[in-house]
Short mmCIF file of C-alpha atoms in Angstrom, two decimals:
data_model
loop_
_atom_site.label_atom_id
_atom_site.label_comp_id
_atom_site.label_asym_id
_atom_site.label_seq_id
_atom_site.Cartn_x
_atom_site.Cartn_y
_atom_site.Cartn_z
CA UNK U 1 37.19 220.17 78.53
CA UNK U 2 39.01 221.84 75.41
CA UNK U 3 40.33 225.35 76.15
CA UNK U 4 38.39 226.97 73.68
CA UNK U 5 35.33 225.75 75.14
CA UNK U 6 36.37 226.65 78.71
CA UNK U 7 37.29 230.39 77.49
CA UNK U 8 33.54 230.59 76.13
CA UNK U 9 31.86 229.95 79.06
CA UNK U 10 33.66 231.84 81.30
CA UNK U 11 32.20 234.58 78.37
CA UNK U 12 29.15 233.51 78.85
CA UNK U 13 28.75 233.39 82.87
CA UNK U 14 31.22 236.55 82.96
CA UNK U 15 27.86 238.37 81.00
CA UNK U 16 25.35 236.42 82.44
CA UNK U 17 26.42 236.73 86.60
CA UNK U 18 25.91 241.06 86.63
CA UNK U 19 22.87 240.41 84.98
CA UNK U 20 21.39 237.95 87.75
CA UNK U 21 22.70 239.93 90.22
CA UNK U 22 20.88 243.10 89.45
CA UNK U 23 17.55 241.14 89.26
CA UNK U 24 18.28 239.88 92.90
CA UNK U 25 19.52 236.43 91.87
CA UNK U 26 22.03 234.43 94.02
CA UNK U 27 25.24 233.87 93.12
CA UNK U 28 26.35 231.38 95.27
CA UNK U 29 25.10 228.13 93.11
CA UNK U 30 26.00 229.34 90.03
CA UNK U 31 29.63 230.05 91.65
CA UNK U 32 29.90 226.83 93.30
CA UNK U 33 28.32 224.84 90.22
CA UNK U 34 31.21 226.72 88.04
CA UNK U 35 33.71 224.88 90.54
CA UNK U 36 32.66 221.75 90.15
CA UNK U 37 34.35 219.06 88.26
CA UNK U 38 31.73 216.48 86.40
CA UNK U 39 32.43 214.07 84.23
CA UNK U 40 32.78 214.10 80.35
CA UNK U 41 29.87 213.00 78.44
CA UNK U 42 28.37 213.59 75.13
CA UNK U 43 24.60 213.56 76.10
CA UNK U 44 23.26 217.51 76.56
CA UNK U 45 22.69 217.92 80.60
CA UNK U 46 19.91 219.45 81.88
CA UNK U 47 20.85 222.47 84.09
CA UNK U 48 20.23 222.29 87.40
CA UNK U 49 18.03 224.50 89.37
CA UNK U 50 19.86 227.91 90.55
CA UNK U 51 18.27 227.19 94.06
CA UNK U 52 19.44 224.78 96.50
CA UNK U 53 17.71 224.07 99.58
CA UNK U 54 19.97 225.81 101.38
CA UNK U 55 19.74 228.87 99.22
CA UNK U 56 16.99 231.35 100.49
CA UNK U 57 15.43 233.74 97.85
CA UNK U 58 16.01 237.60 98.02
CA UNK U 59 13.01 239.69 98.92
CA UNK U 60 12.70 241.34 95.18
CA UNK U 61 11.95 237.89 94.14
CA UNK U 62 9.66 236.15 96.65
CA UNK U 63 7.71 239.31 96.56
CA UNK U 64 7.61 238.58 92.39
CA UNK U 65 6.53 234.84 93.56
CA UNK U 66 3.93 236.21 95.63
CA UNK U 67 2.38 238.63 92.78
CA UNK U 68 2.36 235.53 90.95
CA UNK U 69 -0.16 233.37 92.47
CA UNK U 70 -3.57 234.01 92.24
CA UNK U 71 -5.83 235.94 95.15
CA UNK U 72 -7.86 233.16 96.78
CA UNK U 73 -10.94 235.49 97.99
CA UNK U 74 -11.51 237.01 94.51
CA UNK U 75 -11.00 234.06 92.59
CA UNK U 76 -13.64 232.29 95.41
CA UNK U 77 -15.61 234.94 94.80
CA UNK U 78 -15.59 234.46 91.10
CA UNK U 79 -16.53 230.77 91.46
CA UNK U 80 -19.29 230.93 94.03
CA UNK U 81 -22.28 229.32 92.78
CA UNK U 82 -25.45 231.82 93.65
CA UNK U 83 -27.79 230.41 96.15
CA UNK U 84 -31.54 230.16 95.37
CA UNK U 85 -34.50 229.05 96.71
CA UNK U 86 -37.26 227.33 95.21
CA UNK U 87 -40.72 228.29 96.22
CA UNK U 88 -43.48 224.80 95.24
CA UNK U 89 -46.82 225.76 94.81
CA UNK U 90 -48.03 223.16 92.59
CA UNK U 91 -49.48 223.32 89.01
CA UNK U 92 -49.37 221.66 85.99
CA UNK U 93 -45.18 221.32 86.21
CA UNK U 94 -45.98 219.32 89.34
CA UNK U 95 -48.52 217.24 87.44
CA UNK U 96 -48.81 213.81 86.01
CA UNK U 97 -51.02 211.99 83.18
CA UNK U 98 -51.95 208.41 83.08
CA UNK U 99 -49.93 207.90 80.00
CA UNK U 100 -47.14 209.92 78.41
CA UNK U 101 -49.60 210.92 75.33
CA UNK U 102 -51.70 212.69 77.96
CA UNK U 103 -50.39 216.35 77.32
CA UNK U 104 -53.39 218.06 78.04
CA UNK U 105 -55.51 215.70 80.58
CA UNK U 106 -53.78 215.36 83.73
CA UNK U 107 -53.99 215.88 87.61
CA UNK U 108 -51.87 219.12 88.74
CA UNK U 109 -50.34 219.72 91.61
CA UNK U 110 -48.81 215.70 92.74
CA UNK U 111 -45.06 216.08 92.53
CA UNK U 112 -43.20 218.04 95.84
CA UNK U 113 -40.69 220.51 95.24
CA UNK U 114 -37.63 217.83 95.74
CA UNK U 115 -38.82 215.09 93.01
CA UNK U 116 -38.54 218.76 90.66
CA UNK U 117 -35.50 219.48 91.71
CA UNK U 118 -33.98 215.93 91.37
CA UNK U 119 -35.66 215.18 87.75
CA UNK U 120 -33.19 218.46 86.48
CA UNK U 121 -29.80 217.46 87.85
CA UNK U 122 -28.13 220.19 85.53
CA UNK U 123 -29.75 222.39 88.02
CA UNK U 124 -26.91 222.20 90.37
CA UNK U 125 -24.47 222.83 87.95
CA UNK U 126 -25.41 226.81 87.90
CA UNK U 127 -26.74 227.36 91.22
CA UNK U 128 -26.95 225.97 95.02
CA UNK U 129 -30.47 225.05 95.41
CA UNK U 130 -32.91 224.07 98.21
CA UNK U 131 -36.94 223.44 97.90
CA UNK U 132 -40.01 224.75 100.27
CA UNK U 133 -43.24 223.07 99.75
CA UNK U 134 -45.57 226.52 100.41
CA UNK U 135 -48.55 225.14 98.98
CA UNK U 136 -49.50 222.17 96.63
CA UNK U 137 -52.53 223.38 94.45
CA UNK U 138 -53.78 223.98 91.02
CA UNK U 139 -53.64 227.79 90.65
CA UNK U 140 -57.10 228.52 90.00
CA UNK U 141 -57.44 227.91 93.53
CA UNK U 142 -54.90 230.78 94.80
CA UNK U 143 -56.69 233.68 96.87
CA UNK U 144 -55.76 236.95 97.95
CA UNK U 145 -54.48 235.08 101.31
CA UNK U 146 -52.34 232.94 99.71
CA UNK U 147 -51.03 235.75 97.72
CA UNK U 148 -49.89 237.79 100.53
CA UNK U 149 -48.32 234.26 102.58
CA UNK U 150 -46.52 234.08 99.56
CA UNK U 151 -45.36 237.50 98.73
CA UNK U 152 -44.38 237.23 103.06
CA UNK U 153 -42.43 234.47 101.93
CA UNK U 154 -40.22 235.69 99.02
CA UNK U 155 -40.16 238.81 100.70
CA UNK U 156 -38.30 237.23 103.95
CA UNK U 157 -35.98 234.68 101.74
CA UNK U 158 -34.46 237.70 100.10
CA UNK U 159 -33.80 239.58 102.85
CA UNK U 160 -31.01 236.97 103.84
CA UNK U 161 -27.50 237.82 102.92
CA UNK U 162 -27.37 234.04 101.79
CA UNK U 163 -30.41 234.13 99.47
CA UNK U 164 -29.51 235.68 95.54
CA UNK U 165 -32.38 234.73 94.32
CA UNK U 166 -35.85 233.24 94.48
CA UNK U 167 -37.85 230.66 92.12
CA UNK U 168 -41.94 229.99 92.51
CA UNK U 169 -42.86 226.91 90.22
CA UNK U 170 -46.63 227.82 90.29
CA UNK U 171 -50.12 226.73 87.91
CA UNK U 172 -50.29 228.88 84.46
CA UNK U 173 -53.74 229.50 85.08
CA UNK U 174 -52.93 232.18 87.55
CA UNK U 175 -49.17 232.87 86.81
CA UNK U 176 -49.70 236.94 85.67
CA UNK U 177 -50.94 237.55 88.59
CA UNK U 178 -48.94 235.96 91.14
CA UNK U 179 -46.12 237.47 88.87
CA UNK U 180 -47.87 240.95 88.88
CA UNK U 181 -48.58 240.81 92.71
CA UNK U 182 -45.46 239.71 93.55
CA UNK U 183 -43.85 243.06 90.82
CA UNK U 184 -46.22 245.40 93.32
CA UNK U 185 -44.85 244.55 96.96
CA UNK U 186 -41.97 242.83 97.05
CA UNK U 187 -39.31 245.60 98.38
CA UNK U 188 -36.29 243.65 96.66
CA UNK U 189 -33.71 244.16 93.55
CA UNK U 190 -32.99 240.43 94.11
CA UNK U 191 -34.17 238.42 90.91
CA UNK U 192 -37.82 236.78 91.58
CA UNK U 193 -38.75 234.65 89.08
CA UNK U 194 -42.41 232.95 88.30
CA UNK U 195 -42.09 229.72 86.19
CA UNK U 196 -44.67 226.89 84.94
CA UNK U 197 -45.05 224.28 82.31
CA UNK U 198 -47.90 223.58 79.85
CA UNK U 199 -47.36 219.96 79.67
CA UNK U 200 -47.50 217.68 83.05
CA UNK U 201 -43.76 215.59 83.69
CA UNK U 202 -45.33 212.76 82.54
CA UNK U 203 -46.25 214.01 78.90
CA UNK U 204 -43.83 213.46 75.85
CA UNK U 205 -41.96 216.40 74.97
CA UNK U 206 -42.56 218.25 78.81
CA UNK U 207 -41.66 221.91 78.78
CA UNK U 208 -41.32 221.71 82.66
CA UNK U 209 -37.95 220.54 83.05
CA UNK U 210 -36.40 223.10 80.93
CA UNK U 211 -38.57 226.17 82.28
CA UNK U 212 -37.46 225.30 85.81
CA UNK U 213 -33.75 225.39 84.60
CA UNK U 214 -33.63 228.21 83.09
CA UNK U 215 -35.99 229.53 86.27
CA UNK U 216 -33.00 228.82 88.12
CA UNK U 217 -30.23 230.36 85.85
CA UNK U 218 -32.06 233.72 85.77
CA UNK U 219 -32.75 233.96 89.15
CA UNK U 220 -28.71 233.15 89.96
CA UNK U 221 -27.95 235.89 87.28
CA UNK U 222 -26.56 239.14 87.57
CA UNK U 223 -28.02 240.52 84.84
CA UNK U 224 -31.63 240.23 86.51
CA UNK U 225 -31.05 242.09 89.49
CA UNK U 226 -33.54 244.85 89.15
CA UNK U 227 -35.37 243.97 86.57
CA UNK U 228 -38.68 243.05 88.45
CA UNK U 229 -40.50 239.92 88.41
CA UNK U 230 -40.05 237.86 85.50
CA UNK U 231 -41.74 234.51 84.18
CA UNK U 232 -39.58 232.63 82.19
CA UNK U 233 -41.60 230.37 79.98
CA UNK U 234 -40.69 228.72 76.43
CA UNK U 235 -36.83 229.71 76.23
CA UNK U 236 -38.48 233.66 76.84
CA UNK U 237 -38.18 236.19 79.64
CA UNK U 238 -41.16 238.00 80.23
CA UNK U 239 -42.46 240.79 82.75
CA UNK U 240 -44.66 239.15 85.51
CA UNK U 241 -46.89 243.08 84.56
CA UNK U 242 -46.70 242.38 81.03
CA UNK U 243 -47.62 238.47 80.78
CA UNK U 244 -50.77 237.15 80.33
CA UNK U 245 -51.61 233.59 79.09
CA UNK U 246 -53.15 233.37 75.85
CA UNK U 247 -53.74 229.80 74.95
CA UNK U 248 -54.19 226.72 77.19
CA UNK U 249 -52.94 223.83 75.53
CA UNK U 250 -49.36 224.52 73.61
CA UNK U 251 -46.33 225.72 75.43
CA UNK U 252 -46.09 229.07 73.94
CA UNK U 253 -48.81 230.36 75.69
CA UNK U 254 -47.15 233.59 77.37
CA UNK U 255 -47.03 236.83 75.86
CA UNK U 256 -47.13 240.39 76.44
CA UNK U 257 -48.00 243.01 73.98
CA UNK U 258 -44.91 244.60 74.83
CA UNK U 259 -42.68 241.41 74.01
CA UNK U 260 -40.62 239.93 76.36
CA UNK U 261 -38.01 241.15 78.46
CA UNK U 262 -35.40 238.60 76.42
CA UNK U 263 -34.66 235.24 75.87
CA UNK U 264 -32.30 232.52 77.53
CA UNK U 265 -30.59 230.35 75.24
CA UNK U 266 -28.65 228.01 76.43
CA UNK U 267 -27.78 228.98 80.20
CA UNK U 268 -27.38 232.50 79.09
CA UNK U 269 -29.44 235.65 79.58
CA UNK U 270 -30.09 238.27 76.82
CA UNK U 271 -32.30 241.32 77.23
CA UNK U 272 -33.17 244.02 74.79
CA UNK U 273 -35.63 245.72 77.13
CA UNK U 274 -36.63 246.95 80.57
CA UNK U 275 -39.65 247.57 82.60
CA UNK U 276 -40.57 251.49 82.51
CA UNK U 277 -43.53 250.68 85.12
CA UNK U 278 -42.51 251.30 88.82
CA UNK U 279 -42.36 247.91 90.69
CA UNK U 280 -40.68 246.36 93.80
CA UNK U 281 -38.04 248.81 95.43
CA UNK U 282 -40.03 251.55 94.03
CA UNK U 283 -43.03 250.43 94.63
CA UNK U 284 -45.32 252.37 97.31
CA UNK U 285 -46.61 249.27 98.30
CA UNK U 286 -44.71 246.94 101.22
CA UNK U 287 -46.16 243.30 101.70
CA UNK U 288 -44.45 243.76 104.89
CA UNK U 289 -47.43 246.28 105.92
CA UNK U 290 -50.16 244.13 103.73
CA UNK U 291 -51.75 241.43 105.73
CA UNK U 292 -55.24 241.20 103.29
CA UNK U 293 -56.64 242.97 100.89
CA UNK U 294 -60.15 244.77 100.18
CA UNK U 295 -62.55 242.65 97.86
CA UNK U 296 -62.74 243.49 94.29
CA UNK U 297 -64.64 242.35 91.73
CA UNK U 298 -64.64 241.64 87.49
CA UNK U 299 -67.76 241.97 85.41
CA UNK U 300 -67.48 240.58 82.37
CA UNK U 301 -68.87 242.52 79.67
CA UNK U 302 -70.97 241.55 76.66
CA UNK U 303 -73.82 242.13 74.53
CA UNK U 304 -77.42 241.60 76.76
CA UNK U 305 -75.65 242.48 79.94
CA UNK U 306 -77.46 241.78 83.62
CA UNK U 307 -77.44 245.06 85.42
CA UNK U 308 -78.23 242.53 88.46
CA UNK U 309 -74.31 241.28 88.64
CA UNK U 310 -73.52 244.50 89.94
CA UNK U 311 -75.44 244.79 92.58
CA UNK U 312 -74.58 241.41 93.68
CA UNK U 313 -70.62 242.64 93.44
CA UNK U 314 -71.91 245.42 95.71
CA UNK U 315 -73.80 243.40 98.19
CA UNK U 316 -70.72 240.87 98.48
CA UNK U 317 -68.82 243.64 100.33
CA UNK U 318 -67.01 244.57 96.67
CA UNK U 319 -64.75 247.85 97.22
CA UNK U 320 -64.26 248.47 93.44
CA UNK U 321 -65.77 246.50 90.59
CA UNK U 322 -63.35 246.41 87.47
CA UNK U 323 -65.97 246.86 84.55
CA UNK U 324 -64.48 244.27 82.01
CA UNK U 325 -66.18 246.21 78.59
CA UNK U 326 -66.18 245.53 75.14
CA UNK U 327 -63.39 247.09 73.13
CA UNK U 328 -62.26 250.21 74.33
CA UNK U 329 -64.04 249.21 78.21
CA UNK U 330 -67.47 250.08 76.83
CA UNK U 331 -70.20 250.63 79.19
CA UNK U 332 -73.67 249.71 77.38
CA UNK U 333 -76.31 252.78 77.62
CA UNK U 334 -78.31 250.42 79.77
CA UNK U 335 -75.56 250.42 82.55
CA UNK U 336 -74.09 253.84 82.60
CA UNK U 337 -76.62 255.00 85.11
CA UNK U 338 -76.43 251.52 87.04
CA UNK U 339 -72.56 252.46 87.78
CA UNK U 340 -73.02 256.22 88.41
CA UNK U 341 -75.46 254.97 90.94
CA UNK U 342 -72.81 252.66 92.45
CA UNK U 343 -70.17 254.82 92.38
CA UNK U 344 -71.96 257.35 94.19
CA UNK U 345 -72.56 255.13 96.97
CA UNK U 346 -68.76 254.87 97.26
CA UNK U 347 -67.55 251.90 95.73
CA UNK U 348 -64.76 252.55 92.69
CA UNK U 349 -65.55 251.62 89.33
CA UNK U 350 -62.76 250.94 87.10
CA UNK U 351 -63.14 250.39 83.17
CA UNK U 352 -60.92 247.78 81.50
CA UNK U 353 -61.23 245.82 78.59
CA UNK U 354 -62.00 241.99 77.38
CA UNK U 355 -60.01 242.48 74.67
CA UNK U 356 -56.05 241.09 74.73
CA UNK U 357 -54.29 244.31 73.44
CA UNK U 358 -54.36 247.88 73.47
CA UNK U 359 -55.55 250.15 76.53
CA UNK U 360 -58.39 252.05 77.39
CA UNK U 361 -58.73 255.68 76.72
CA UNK U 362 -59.94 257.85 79.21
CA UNK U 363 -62.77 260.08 78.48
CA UNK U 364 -63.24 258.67 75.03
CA UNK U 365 -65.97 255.82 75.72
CA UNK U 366 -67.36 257.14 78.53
CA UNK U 367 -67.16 260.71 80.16
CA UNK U 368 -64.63 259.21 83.01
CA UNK U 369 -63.87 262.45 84.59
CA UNK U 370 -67.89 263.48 84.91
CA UNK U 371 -68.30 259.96 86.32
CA UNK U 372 -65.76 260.23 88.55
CA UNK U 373 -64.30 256.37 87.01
CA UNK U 374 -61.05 255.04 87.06
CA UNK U 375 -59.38 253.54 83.72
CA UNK U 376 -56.98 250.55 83.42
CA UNK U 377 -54.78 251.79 80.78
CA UNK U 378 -53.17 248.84 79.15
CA UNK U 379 -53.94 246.69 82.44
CA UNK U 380 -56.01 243.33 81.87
CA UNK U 381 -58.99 243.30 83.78
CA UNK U 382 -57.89 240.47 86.22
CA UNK U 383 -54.14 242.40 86.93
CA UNK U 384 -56.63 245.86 87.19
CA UNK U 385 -58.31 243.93 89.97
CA UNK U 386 -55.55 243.43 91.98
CA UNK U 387 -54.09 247.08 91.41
CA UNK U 388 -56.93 248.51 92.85
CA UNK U 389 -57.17 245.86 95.67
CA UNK U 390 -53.89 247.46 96.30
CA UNK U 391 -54.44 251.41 95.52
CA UNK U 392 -57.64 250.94 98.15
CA UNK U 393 -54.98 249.97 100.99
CA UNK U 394 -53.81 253.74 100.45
CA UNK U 395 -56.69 255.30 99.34
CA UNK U 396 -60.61 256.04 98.00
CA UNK U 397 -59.64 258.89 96.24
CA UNK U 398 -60.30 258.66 92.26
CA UNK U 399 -57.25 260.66 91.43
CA UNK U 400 -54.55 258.74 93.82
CA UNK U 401 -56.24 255.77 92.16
CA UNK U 402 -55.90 256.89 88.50
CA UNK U 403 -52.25 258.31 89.34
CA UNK U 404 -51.66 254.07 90.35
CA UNK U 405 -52.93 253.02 87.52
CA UNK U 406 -50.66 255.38 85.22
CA UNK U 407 -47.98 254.66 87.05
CA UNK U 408 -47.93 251.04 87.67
#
């Protein structure tokens, strides 16, 4: 090697040697490599690494090392796929038509929960999923009974630590108020979400598939935790109080007058509102205490009513009646003395409306507080029913009941 290159890199290691030293580098192979004779060649070398075998590492920088590499039970943690459950109830997105152009003539209620779960394999790419078969029915056939098995259900799943979340696929007949049910006694911030389809499996262009997957994404998310029962229907989030169905054959069919909680798009969640009504953890109402529920019938109102219907509600063991009026819950001047009569005799009378939007005023129609009636607010007359069902498990007093109603 020529002399002047020798003198220059006994410059350079003469700077470079302190320097490692006070960052806790060994010496030793850089002193030994210095030594050691190697043959001329005009091809660049690649250095060799400072650290031989034999050549341990000093504390300051295995502890750097260590600091390094990322923590295995947050970065596990970060990974985990969220467990959830999927209730089967039947319905139309268990159904099947004779031919794919059958979108609106079709037998519900013939597919079990694990032919759903295989026909959406994304399914498993946001969540850990496993089926129960709890019933297999059109919804128009629910009852209060299978309400409350139900509710028991969801209400056990998410009391397991291994449990984030729950999915019912269930009939859209029915689905506001299984939703709305489920809102009133569930004790649980855990997401619970309702989903359906309009269009059987089978059918060209079947909403079911999608629905179900994004079913499953909310109910893994974060961002629902707390946010009540939702159904998630046609790429929307809605409130399982708010929902109601409002056509029968097209897949946007779900709305609320209050709009929907947000949207999913995607895989991902956005909201731009929340539920002001109390519901689950706040809730006074524990399906873990509820094992039925007191009769209560609708009445649907018209012109040329039959002040007959009531009585029959009456003599069918009917605890409250919810008076389904005209426009603002009107009671005809025919009836008003018909439903004094019945309320006198103890059984509740509660005034909601046919009408899709808006809520009923108290004391404007009818003199509710002379009456000693109960109004629905903005309540639908078949949600109203199952409010009161539930107020009667606490109480027969008029004002406890009205407080529900306001509050709920």
């Amino acid at each position: 090697m020529p002399s002047s290159r020798r003198r220059l890199r006994s410059s350079l290691c003469a700077a470079i040697l302190p320097l490692a030293c006070s960052f806790g580098v060994g010496t030793a192979p850089l002193a030994a490599k210095e030594t050691k004779s190697a043959p001329p060649t005009n091809e660049a070398r690649t250095p060799e690494p400072a650290l031989t075998p034999a050549t341990k590492p000093t504390e300051s920088a295995a502890t750097a090392k260590a600091a390094e590499a990322p923590a295995a039970t947050p970065a596990a943690a970060e990974t985990r796929k969220p467990n959830v459950v999927i209730l089967a109830t039947g319905g139309t997105i268990a159904g099947a038509g004779a031919t794919s152009a059958n979108s609106a003539s079709y037998a519900s209620a013939k597919l079990a929960v694990d032919k759903l779960i295989a026909a959406v394999p994304e399914i498993t790419t946001v969540a850990n999923v496993r089926g129960e078969q709890v019933f297999q029915i059109g919804s128009e056939s629910f009852t209060d009974a299978k309400l409350i098995q139900l509710a028991k259900r969801v209400s056990a799943l998410l009391k397991q630590d291994d449990v984030d979340g729950v999915v019912i696929t269930h009939g859209t007949d029915t689905i506001e108020e299984t939703s709305f049910f489920l809102n009133l006694v569930v004790h649980s911030d855990k997401p619970i979400v309702v989903v359906g389809s309009m269009r059987p499996s089978t059918a060209l262009s079947a909403d079911g598939a999608l629905n179900l997957l994004d079913a499953v994404t909310v109910a893994g998310s974060k961002e629902a935790i707390g946010k009540g029962v939702v159904v998630t229907m046609n790429d929307y989030i809605q409130s399982g109080r708010d929902v109601t169905k409002r056509v029968n054959v097209v897949p946007n069919a779900f709305y609320s007058q209050w709009g929907p909680l947000g949207m999913i798009v995607e895989g991902k969640s956005y909201y731009y509102r929340t539920l002001a009504k109390r519901h689950n953890m706040s809730s006074e109402f524990d399906i873990d205490s509820i094992d039925s529920l007191p009769l209560v019938g609708i009445v649907y109102g018209s012109g040329n009513m039959i002040p007959a219907v009531y009585d029959a509600e009456v003599q069918a063991g009917a605890k409250a009646i919810i008076h389904a009026g005209t426009g603002n819950g009107s009671v005809p001047d025919y009836l008003v003395d018909k439903l004094r009569d019945i309320r006198a005799k103890g059984t509740i009378i509660v005034r909601s409306a046919r009408v899709p939007d808006g809520y009923v005023v108290r004391n404007a129609e009818q003199p509710d507080d002379k009456y000693d009636w109960v109004v629905s607010h903005d309540l639908n007359p078949q949600k109203a029913k199952l409010l009161a069902a539930l107020a009667l498990t606490k109480t027969t007093d008029t004002k406890e009941i009205q407080r529900i109603f306001w509050e709920y």
